[in-house]
């Protein structure tokens, strides 16, 4: 049996692991820094206290029961290709075939001040931290003495008007409308304003113009302040500076503005492309390395004619690349040839507010309640585990009917420890 080591159990890594587990020709070990797989598209609902972290995460060891896949918890540190070995925080592993699937991380474009003071949105920890932070600022706001300080503490600036920024802004605006005045009856001031800032002239830039216009209209109606054609340039923890020279006093800056692939020590320098993505051929083999593949957000594949500048960093690309590489490795083991990767773009969607979403299909666009229902349905299918799907569906039903989920808990590690 060939020893296949997969680093990263996101959409890409998990799909190839599952595919290979069906063949008797490979012994699969999946390495991840966490002991759970999670679903990033719903992180913003955790961050806004709408659903629980456990609704969108699932332990690897439970996922792999009776599948023959081994799990190794550790943080990847270095690749030693000559020795066919990887080094992690918990030890080394030998491989016959290595698959890099560590995804991407937040890109602050070298701005240290922002990286120190802004809140990212890439992991479950980030989402829980954001929930805690926002709720804590609101507690401080109701106690603050001056009106200016109350406003600063409850203002939220979101940098980045892509799907994540739009979804966060919509959800927070709904929270402000439906919940905050009930939760904070002692607040004799207008709680918080939400600012959504983007460097481009529109929101949802990768989507159709119809989707962009709808997002702007719905968010404006919800009271979100949309600031386009300017960048967030600095944040000292108190004041957000924009490229047009204006400033916004805010205790919260959320950074939903960009990602770059995770760095891999040991990959040749000329195999690293734009956005630090690892350059791969049509079969996802890393340029210049034998038996090392990269899939998902971490790779840049320029061989797909319809995506000559590389694929978008989306879940569907990661899933399809994981599936195909799994099939291809099985094919090689059976003496067959490999298929080149071609992305099947099924469309994109974003939820803007309650009962309102936009869906772009390869041949059309729709919006509103039906789009919202489709969004919910599409996002519940890939959630790992039947119990999680049922719990998530129930949480959504409860939260949407009552407009008042009960998860606004500030849970932090005990500081004494
Ligand atoms: C907030 C948010 C919302 C999104 N919304 C959408 C959406 O609506 N639709 C859509 O298509 N896409 C969306 N995306 C993008 C989508 O999540 C990614 O394209 C997809 O997750 C990429 O899959 P992946 O397997 O390549 O990487 P990931 O899913 O990021 O998985 C990487 C895995 O590697 C592990 N890992 C990382 N570093 C190490 C290390 N050093 N050692 C060990 N393990 C490591 C991580 O723990 C993780 O399990 C969203 C992303 C975010 C952050």
Short mmCIF file of C-alpha atoms and ligand atoms in Angstrom, two decimals:
data_model
loop_
_atom_site.label_atom_id
_atom_site.label_comp_id
_atom_site.label_asym_id
_atom_site.label_seq_id
_atom_site.Cartn_x
_atom_site.Cartn_y
_atom_site.Cartn_z
CA UNK A 1 0.00 0.00 0.00
CA UNK A 2 1.22 3.52 -0.79
CA UNK A 3 1.47 5.83 2.19
CA UNK A 4 -0.48 8.99 1.37
CA UNK A 5 -0.12 11.89 3.80
CA UNK A 6 -2.67 14.70 3.40
CA UNK A 7 -1.98 17.93 5.28
CA UNK A 8 -5.16 19.88 5.97
CA UNK A 9 -8.66 18.51 6.54
CA UNK A 10 -10.68 21.27 4.91
CA UNK A 11 -12.91 20.72 1.88
CA UNK A 12 -10.01 19.66 -0.36
CA UNK A 13 -8.18 17.39 2.09
CA UNK A 14 -11.29 15.71 3.40
CA UNK A 15 -12.61 14.91 -0.06
CA UNK A 16 -9.43 13.29 -1.28
CA UNK A 17 -9.13 11.33 1.98
CA UNK A 18 -12.66 9.97 1.59
CA UNK A 19 -12.10 9.11 -2.06
CA UNK A 20 -8.83 7.24 -1.33
CA UNK A 21 -10.33 5.39 1.62
CA UNK A 22 -12.47 3.47 -0.88
CA UNK A 23 -9.39 1.99 -2.55
CA UNK A 24 -7.24 -0.76 -1.06
CA UNK A 25 -4.12 0.62 -2.76
CA UNK A 26 -3.50 3.51 -0.34
CA UNK A 27 -3.00 3.95 3.37
CA UNK A 28 -4.20 7.46 4.20
CA UNK A 29 -3.07 9.68 7.08
CA UNK A 30 -4.70 13.10 7.43
CA UNK A 31 -2.79 15.73 9.39
CA UNK A 32 -4.51 18.82 10.78
CA UNK A 33 -3.71 21.42 13.43
CA UNK A 34 -7.27 21.07 14.78
CA UNK A 35 -9.02 17.85 15.71
CA UNK A 36 -12.11 18.88 13.75
CA UNK A 37 -13.24 19.73 10.24
CA UNK A 38 -15.31 22.91 9.96
CA UNK A 39 -17.43 24.78 7.44
CA UNK A 40 -16.07 28.32 6.80
CA UNK A 41 -19.08 29.68 4.83
CA UNK A 42 -21.13 29.74 8.05
CA UNK A 43 -18.46 31.22 10.33
CA UNK A 44 -20.14 34.61 10.20
CA UNK A 45 -23.26 33.09 11.80
CA UNK A 46 -21.11 31.86 14.70
CA UNK A 47 -19.49 35.30 14.97
CA UNK A 48 -22.91 36.94 15.21
CA UNK A 49 -24.16 34.49 17.86
CA UNK A 50 -26.74 33.05 15.49
CA UNK A 51 -25.55 29.44 15.60
CA UNK A 52 -23.22 27.43 17.82
CA UNK A 53 -19.62 26.55 16.79
CA UNK A 54 -20.49 22.85 17.12
CA UNK A 55 -23.19 23.23 14.42
CA UNK A 56 -20.50 23.70 11.79
CA UNK A 57 -17.65 21.56 13.08
CA UNK A 58 -17.12 17.82 13.43
CA UNK A 59 -14.28 15.73 14.95
CA UNK A 60 -12.01 14.01 12.42
CA UNK A 61 -11.74 10.85 14.50
CA UNK A 62 -15.52 10.45 14.48
CA UNK A 63 -15.63 11.17 10.73
CA UNK A 64 -12.99 8.51 10.06
CA UNK A 65 -14.50 5.74 12.21
CA UNK A 66 -14.55 2.57 10.12
CA UNK A 67 -13.15 4.38 7.07
CA UNK A 68 -9.56 3.22 7.53
CA UNK A 69 -8.23 6.80 7.49
CA UNK A 70 -5.71 7.66 10.22
CA UNK A 71 -5.74 11.06 11.90
CA UNK A 72 -2.59 12.81 13.11
CA UNK A 73 -3.03 16.04 15.06
CA UNK A 74 -0.17 18.47 14.51
CA UNK A 75 0.81 21.73 12.91
CA UNK A 76 2.79 21.37 9.69
CA UNK A 77 6.24 22.95 9.90
CA UNK A 78 8.49 21.77 7.09
CA UNK A 79 8.66 19.61 4.00
CA UNK A 80 11.85 17.60 3.37
CA UNK A 81 11.27 16.36 -0.20
CA UNK A 82 14.62 14.55 -0.58
CA UNK A 83 13.80 12.40 2.46
CA UNK A 84 10.08 12.18 1.58
CA UNK A 85 9.26 13.38 5.04
CA UNK A 86 7.24 16.15 6.70
CA UNK A 87 7.93 17.73 10.08
CA UNK A 88 5.03 18.80 12.29
CA UNK A 89 4.73 20.25 15.80
CA UNK A 90 4.01 16.74 17.08
CA UNK A 91 6.58 14.71 15.14
CA UNK A 92 7.63 13.66 11.64
CA UNK A 93 5.86 11.53 9.07
CA UNK A 94 7.19 9.67 6.00
CA UNK A 95 5.19 9.61 2.80
CA UNK A 96 5.12 7.97 -0.60
CA UNK A 97 2.67 10.62 -1.81
CA UNK A 98 2.10 13.98 -0.13
CA UNK A 99 -0.95 16.21 -0.60
CA UNK A 100 -0.78 19.83 0.58
CA UNK A 101 -4.27 21.15 1.39
CA UNK A 102 -3.72 23.75 4.11
CA UNK A 103 -5.86 26.43 2.52
CA UNK A 104 -5.30 30.13 3.01
CA UNK A 105 -4.85 32.59 5.85
CA UNK A 106 -5.78 36.22 6.40
CA UNK A 107 -3.80 38.70 4.34
CA UNK A 108 -3.23 42.08 6.00
CA UNK A 109 -1.10 43.23 3.05
CA UNK A 110 1.83 43.90 5.38
CA UNK A 111 -0.05 46.34 7.62
CA UNK A 112 1.14 45.41 11.12
CA UNK A 113 -1.09 47.87 12.92
CA UNK A 114 -4.18 46.37 11.32
CA UNK A 115 -3.00 42.78 11.90
CA UNK A 116 -2.53 43.62 15.59
CA UNK A 117 -5.84 45.38 16.18
CA UNK A 118 -8.36 44.04 13.65
CA UNK A 119 -10.43 40.88 14.02
CA UNK A 120 -9.93 38.23 11.29
CA UNK A 121 -12.57 35.72 10.18
CA UNK A 122 -10.83 32.52 9.15
CA UNK A 123 -11.34 30.01 11.93
CA UNK A 124 -13.79 28.91 14.62
CA UNK A 125 -11.51 30.61 17.18
CA UNK A 126 -11.72 33.87 15.19
CA UNK A 127 -15.52 33.67 15.08
CA UNK A 128 -15.85 33.00 18.83
CA UNK A 129 -13.34 35.76 19.57
CA UNK A 130 -15.37 38.15 17.43
CA UNK A 131 -18.61 37.22 19.20
CA UNK A 132 -16.96 37.79 22.60
CA UNK A 133 -15.36 41.05 21.50
CA UNK A 134 -18.55 42.60 20.11
CA UNK A 135 -20.66 41.58 23.12
CA UNK A 136 -17.99 42.93 25.49
CA UNK A 137 -17.88 46.28 23.68
CA UNK A 138 -21.67 46.52 24.01
CA UNK A 139 -21.42 45.86 27.76
CA UNK A 140 -18.86 48.66 27.96
CA UNK A 141 -20.99 50.94 25.77
CA UNK A 142 -23.99 50.79 28.09
CA UNK A 143 -21.75 51.75 31.01
CA UNK A 144 -19.78 54.48 29.19
CA UNK A 145 -20.48 58.03 30.31
CA UNK A 146 -20.02 60.15 27.22
CA UNK A 147 -22.15 59.86 24.10
CA UNK A 148 -19.01 59.86 21.93
CA UNK A 149 -17.55 56.88 23.80
CA UNK A 150 -20.86 54.99 23.59
CA UNK A 151 -20.85 55.50 19.82
CA UNK A 152 -17.20 54.45 19.45
CA UNK A 153 -17.70 51.29 21.49
CA UNK A 154 -20.74 50.20 19.53
CA UNK A 155 -19.55 51.13 16.04
CA UNK A 156 -18.38 48.26 13.83
CA UNK A 157 -16.29 48.70 10.69
CA UNK A 158 -16.03 45.80 8.24
CA UNK A 159 -13.18 46.00 5.74
CA UNK A 160 -14.00 44.03 2.60
CA UNK A 161 -17.27 43.99 0.67
CA UNK A 162 -17.03 40.45 -0.70
CA UNK A 163 -19.53 37.74 0.33
CA UNK A 164 -18.12 37.47 3.88
CA UNK A 165 -18.28 41.25 4.51
CA UNK A 166 -21.76 41.51 3.03
CA UNK A 167 -23.09 38.53 5.00
CA UNK A 168 -21.60 39.86 8.24
CA UNK A 169 -22.94 43.37 7.68
CA UNK A 170 -26.44 42.08 6.92
CA UNK A 171 -26.52 39.78 9.93
CA UNK A 172 -25.22 42.43 12.30
CA UNK A 173 -27.67 45.02 11.02
CA UNK A 174 -30.53 42.55 11.61
CA UNK A 175 -29.21 41.90 15.13
CA UNK A 176 -29.11 45.62 15.81
CA UNK A 177 -32.70 45.95 14.67
CA UNK A 178 -34.25 42.93 16.30
CA UNK A 179 -32.25 42.21 19.41
CA UNK A 180 -30.07 44.95 20.80
CA UNK A 181 -32.74 47.35 21.96
CA UNK A 182 -34.40 44.44 23.81
CA UNK A 183 -31.14 43.14 25.29
CA UNK A 184 -29.85 46.54 26.39
CA UNK A 185 -32.92 48.41 27.69
CA UNK A 186 -30.68 50.69 29.74
CA UNK A 187 -29.03 52.00 26.56
CA UNK A 188 -30.49 55.42 26.04
CA UNK A 189 -28.53 55.88 22.81
CA UNK A 190 -28.57 54.54 19.28
CA UNK A 191 -26.52 51.35 19.54
CA UNK A 192 -23.85 50.96 16.92
CA UNK A 193 -23.54 51.79 13.31
CA UNK A 194 -22.18 49.31 10.80
CA UNK A 195 -19.76 50.57 8.16
CA UNK A 196 -18.90 48.35 5.20
CA UNK A 197 -15.77 49.58 3.38
CA UNK A 198 -14.41 48.36 0.05
CA UNK A 199 -11.65 49.60 -2.25
CA UNK A 200 -13.71 48.84 -5.37
CA UNK A 201 -16.68 50.77 -6.68
CA UNK A 202 -19.12 48.01 -5.78
CA UNK A 203 -19.85 45.21 -3.30
CA UNK A 204 -19.71 41.50 -4.17
CA UNK A 205 -17.18 42.22 -6.94
CA UNK A 206 -16.91 38.60 -8.21
CA UNK A 207 -20.71 38.38 -8.69
CA UNK A 208 -23.07 39.78 -11.37
CA UNK A 209 -24.06 43.44 -11.45
CA UNK A 210 -27.63 42.48 -10.52
CA UNK A 211 -26.35 40.76 -7.37
CA UNK A 212 -24.15 43.75 -6.56
CA UNK A 213 -27.03 46.22 -6.92
CA UNK A 214 -29.34 44.07 -4.82
CA UNK A 215 -26.75 43.78 -2.04
CA UNK A 216 -26.24 47.55 -1.94
CA UNK A 217 -30.00 48.22 -1.91
CA UNK A 218 -30.81 45.71 0.84
CA UNK A 219 -27.91 46.72 3.10
CA UNK A 220 -28.71 50.43 2.74
CA UNK A 221 -32.31 49.71 3.73
CA UNK A 222 -31.00 47.95 6.82
CA UNK A 223 -29.04 51.08 7.74
CA UNK A 224 -25.56 49.84 6.82
CA UNK A 225 -23.23 52.69 5.82
CA UNK A 226 -21.56 51.55 2.57
CA UNK A 227 -18.25 53.27 1.83
CA UNK A 228 -16.91 52.29 -1.61
CA UNK A 229 -13.83 53.23 -3.63
CA UNK A 230 -11.66 53.68 -0.55
CA UNK A 231 -9.45 51.44 1.54
CA UNK A 232 -9.00 50.90 5.25
CA UNK A 233 -5.43 52.04 5.79
CA UNK A 234 -4.85 52.03 9.52
CA UNK A 235 -6.40 51.10 12.86
CA UNK A 236 -4.94 51.81 16.27
CA UNK A 237 -7.72 50.01 18.14
CA UNK A 238 -9.75 53.19 18.51
CA UNK A 239 -9.95 54.89 15.15
CA UNK A 240 -10.14 53.48 11.63
CA UNK A 241 -8.32 55.57 8.98
CA UNK A 242 -9.52 55.43 5.39
CA UNK A 243 -7.60 56.22 2.19
CA UNK A 244 -9.82 59.26 1.47
CA UNK A 245 -8.47 60.86 4.65
CA UNK A 246 -11.62 60.29 6.72
CA UNK A 247 -11.65 58.52 10.09
CA UNK A 248 -14.25 56.45 11.94
CA UNK A 249 -14.15 56.05 15.71
CA UNK A 250 -14.79 52.34 16.33
CA UNK A 251 -13.86 49.71 18.91
CA UNK A 252 -14.23 46.96 16.30
CA UNK A 253 -12.61 46.54 12.90
CA UNK A 254 -13.36 43.26 11.15
CA UNK A 255 -10.88 42.31 8.45
CA UNK A 256 -12.63 40.42 5.65
CA UNK A 257 -10.42 41.88 3.00
CA UNK A 258 -8.11 39.27 1.62
CA UNK A 259 -6.39 35.93 1.94
CA UNK A 260 -3.08 34.40 0.94
CA UNK A 261 -2.16 30.75 0.75
CA UNK A 262 -0.38 29.25 3.73
CA UNK A 263 3.38 29.24 3.30
CA UNK A 264 5.10 25.86 2.91
CA UNK A 265 8.73 25.67 3.96
CA UNK A 266 10.44 23.24 1.56
CA UNK A 267 8.56 24.07 -1.65
CA UNK A 268 10.95 25.54 -4.29
CA UNK A 269 10.70 29.34 -4.54
CA UNK A 270 9.87 29.24 -8.25
CA UNK A 271 6.87 27.02 -7.48
CA UNK A 272 5.22 29.80 -5.47
CA UNK A 273 2.93 32.13 -7.44
CA UNK A 274 0.54 35.02 -6.90
CA UNK A 275 -1.03 35.19 -3.44
CA UNK A 276 1.66 32.73 -2.25
CA UNK A 277 -0.31 29.96 -3.99
CA UNK A 278 1.69 26.86 -4.97
CA UNK A 279 1.97 26.40 -8.74
CA UNK A 280 0.70 23.01 -9.90
CA UNK A 281 0.21 21.27 -13.23
CA UNK A 282 -3.10 20.06 -14.67
CA UNK A 283 -3.01 17.04 -12.29
CA UNK A 284 -2.26 19.23 -9.24
CA UNK A 285 1.34 18.02 -8.98
CA UNK A 286 3.57 20.72 -7.50
CA UNK A 287 6.00 22.18 -10.06
CA UNK A 288 9.51 20.82 -9.55
CA UNK A 289 8.65 18.18 -6.90
CA UNK A 290 7.96 14.47 -7.32
CA UNK A 291 5.01 12.83 -5.55
CA UNK A 292 3.92 16.12 -3.97
CA UNK A 293 0.51 17.56 -4.88
CA UNK A 294 -1.35 20.71 -3.79
CA UNK A 295 -5.13 21.21 -3.93
CA UNK A 296 -7.76 23.76 -2.90
CA UNK A 297 -7.05 27.35 -1.82
CA UNK A 298 -3.37 26.58 -1.41
CA UNK A 299 -2.67 25.92 -5.11
CA UNK A 300 -2.60 27.94 -8.30
CA UNK A 301 -3.41 26.01 -11.43
CA UNK A 302 -3.05 27.88 -14.71
CA UNK A 303 -3.76 24.98 -17.06
CA UNK A 304 -7.59 25.15 -17.05
CA UNK A 305 -8.38 27.14 -20.24
CA UNK A 306 -11.52 28.74 -18.81
CA UNK A 307 -9.56 29.93 -15.74
CA UNK A 308 -6.25 31.00 -17.25
CA UNK A 309 -5.44 33.22 -14.22
CA UNK A 310 -6.20 30.44 -11.75
CA UNK A 311 -9.39 29.29 -10.08
CA UNK A 312 -11.29 31.35 -7.52
CA UNK A 313 -10.54 30.29 -3.93
CA UNK A 314 -13.91 28.66 -3.34
CA UNK A 315 -15.24 25.54 -1.66
CA UNK A 316 -16.40 23.96 -4.94
CA UNK A 317 -12.92 24.22 -6.49
CA UNK A 318 -11.39 22.58 -3.39
CA UNK A 319 -14.01 19.79 -3.34
CA UNK A 320 -13.68 19.03 -7.05
CA UNK A 321 -9.85 19.07 -6.94
CA UNK A 322 -9.86 16.75 -3.91
CA UNK A 323 -12.23 14.33 -5.65
CA UNK A 324 -10.31 14.27 -8.91
CA UNK A 325 -6.87 13.89 -7.34
CA UNK A 326 -8.23 10.96 -5.29
CA UNK A 327 -9.50 9.33 -8.48
CA UNK A 328 -6.25 10.05 -10.28
CA UNK A 329 -4.10 8.49 -7.56
CA UNK A 330 -6.27 5.38 -7.68
CA UNK A 331 -5.97 5.40 -11.49
CA UNK A 332 -2.16 5.51 -11.31
CA UNK A 333 -2.14 2.61 -8.84
CA UNK A 334 -4.21 0.63 -11.38
CA UNK A 335 -1.86 1.50 -14.24
CA UNK A 336 -4.34 3.93 -15.81
CA UNK A 337 -3.70 7.53 -16.87
CA UNK A 338 -4.59 10.72 -14.96
CA UNK A 339 -7.36 13.15 -15.98
CA UNK A 340 -6.55 16.88 -16.08
CA UNK A 341 -8.60 19.11 -13.73
CA UNK A 342 -11.37 21.24 -15.22
CA UNK A 343 -13.48 23.30 -12.84
CA UNK A 344 -17.23 22.87 -13.19
CA UNK A 345 -18.53 26.29 -12.09
CA UNK A 346 -21.99 25.75 -10.63
CA UNK A 347 -22.53 29.43 -9.76
CA UNK A 348 -22.21 31.52 -6.63
CA UNK A 349 -24.51 32.92 -4.00
CA UNK A 350 -24.59 35.23 -0.99
CA UNK A 351 -27.14 35.80 1.74
CA UNK A 352 -27.71 39.49 2.41
CA UNK A 353 -30.33 39.55 5.13
CA UNK A 354 -33.21 37.54 6.52
CA UNK A 355 -35.27 36.15 3.58
CA UNK A 356 -32.95 37.90 1.12
CA UNK A 357 -30.16 36.36 -0.93
CA UNK A 358 -28.70 36.55 -4.43
CA UNK A 359 -27.80 33.60 -6.64
CA UNK A 360 -25.73 33.82 -9.84
CA UNK A 361 -25.97 30.76 -12.04
CA UNK A 362 -23.86 30.18 -15.16
CA UNK A 363 -27.00 31.12 -17.15
CA UNK A 364 -29.06 33.41 -14.94
CA UNK A 365 -29.68 35.28 -11.72
CA UNK A 366 -32.37 35.19 -9.04
CA UNK A 367 -32.86 36.88 -5.70
CA UNK A 368 -35.21 37.26 -2.75
CA UNK A 369 -36.99 34.65 -0.64
CA UNK A 370 -36.50 31.76 -3.06
CA UNK A 371 -32.77 32.56 -3.37
CA UNK A 372 -32.58 32.65 0.43
CA UNK A 373 -34.21 29.20 0.69
CA UNK A 374 -31.83 27.80 -1.94
CA UNK A 375 -28.88 29.28 0.00
CA UNK A 376 -30.03 27.59 3.22
CA UNK A 377 -30.55 24.26 1.46
CA UNK A 378 -27.19 24.36 -0.36
CA UNK A 379 -25.37 25.25 2.86
CA UNK A 380 -26.91 22.53 4.96
CA UNK A 381 -26.07 19.64 2.61
CA UNK A 382 -22.26 19.70 3.05
CA UNK A 383 -22.37 20.05 6.86
CA UNK A 384 -20.69 16.96 8.32
CA UNK A 385 -22.92 14.60 10.30
CA UNK A 386 -26.69 14.14 10.28
CA UNK A 387 -27.01 15.38 13.87
CA UNK A 388 -25.27 18.65 12.93
CA UNK A 389 -27.54 19.13 9.92
CA UNK A 390 -30.64 18.57 12.06
CA UNK A 391 -29.35 20.87 14.84
CA UNK A 392 -28.44 23.58 12.34
CA UNK A 393 -31.86 23.37 10.63
CA UNK A 394 -33.56 23.60 14.02
CA UNK A 395 -31.36 26.53 15.12
CA UNK A 396 -32.12 28.39 11.91
CA UNK A 397 -35.84 27.74 12.20
CA UNK A 398 -35.86 28.87 15.82
CA UNK A 399 -33.72 31.93 15.21
CA UNK A 400 -35.60 33.08 12.13
CA UNK A 401 -39.03 32.60 13.74
CA UNK A 402 -38.19 34.25 17.06
CA UNK A 403 -35.69 36.80 15.68
CA UNK A 404 -33.94 36.21 18.99
CA UNK A 405 -31.44 33.31 19.27
CA UNK A 406 -30.09 32.75 22.76
CA UNK A 407 -26.39 32.29 22.08
CA UNK A 408 -25.10 35.71 23.03
CA UNK A 409 -22.68 34.33 25.60
CA UNK A 410 -19.30 35.76 26.44
CA UNK A 411 -17.24 32.63 27.10
CA UNK A 412 -13.52 33.15 27.54
CA UNK A 413 -10.73 31.04 28.99
CA UNK A 414 -10.26 31.62 32.73
CA UNK A 415 -7.72 34.47 32.94
CA UNK A 416 -6.31 33.11 36.23
CA UNK A 417 -5.00 30.08 34.35
C1 LIG B 1 -15.49 33.33 6.37
C2 LIG B 1 -15.40 32.57 5.09
C3 LIG B 1 -16.53 32.41 4.30
C4 LIG B 1 -16.46 31.72 3.11
N1 LIG B 1 -17.60 31.57 2.36
C5 LIG B 1 -17.57 30.83 1.23
C6 LIG B 1 -18.75 30.59 0.49
O1 LIG B 1 -19.84 31.06 0.85
N2 LIG B 1 -18.66 29.82 -0.63
C7 LIG B 1 -17.47 29.28 -1.04
O2 LIG B 1 -17.43 28.58 -2.05
N3 LIG B 1 -16.34 29.50 -0.37
C8 LIG B 1 -16.35 30.26 0.76
N4 LIG B 1 -15.21 30.47 1.47
C9 LIG B 1 -13.95 29.92 0.93
C10 LIG B 1 -13.84 28.44 1.24
O3 LIG B 1 -14.07 28.23 2.61
C11 LIG B 1 -12.47 27.96 0.82
O4 LIG B 1 -12.33 28.14 -0.56
C12 LIG B 1 -12.30 26.48 1.15
O5 LIG B 1 -12.45 26.27 2.53
C13 LIG B 1 -10.95 25.98 0.68
O6 LIG B 1 -10.80 24.65 1.09
P1 LIG B 1 -9.37 24.07 1.43
O7 LIG B 1 -9.59 22.64 1.78
O8 LIG B 1 -8.42 24.41 0.35
O9 LIG B 1 -8.88 24.90 2.71
P2 LIG B 1 -9.56 25.03 4.14
O10 LIG B 1 -10.99 24.70 4.09
O11 LIG B 1 -9.14 26.38 4.63
O12 LIG B 1 -8.84 23.92 5.02
C14 LIG B 1 -7.49 23.99 5.39
C15 LIG B 1 -7.24 23.02 6.50
O13 LIG B 1 -5.84 22.98 6.75
C16 LIG B 1 -5.60 23.04 8.15
N5 LIG B 1 -4.30 23.67 8.34
C17 LIG B 1 -3.94 24.93 8.03
N6 LIG B 1 -2.67 25.16 8.35
C18 LIG B 1 -2.19 24.01 8.90
C19 LIG B 1 -0.94 23.62 9.41
N7 LIG B 1 0.11 24.44 9.44
N8 LIG B 1 -0.81 22.37 9.88
C20 LIG B 1 -1.85 21.51 9.85
N9 LIG B 1 -3.07 21.83 9.36
C21 LIG B 1 -3.23 23.06 8.88
C22 LIG B 1 -6.75 23.88 8.69
O14 LIG B 1 -6.96 23.60 10.06
C23 LIG B 1 -7.91 23.40 7.83
O15 LIG B 1 -8.55 22.29 8.38
C24 LIG B 1 -15.24 31.15 2.68
C25 LIG B 1 -14.10 31.29 3.47
C26 LIG B 1 -14.18 31.98 4.67
C27 LIG B 1 -12.95 32.12 5.53
#
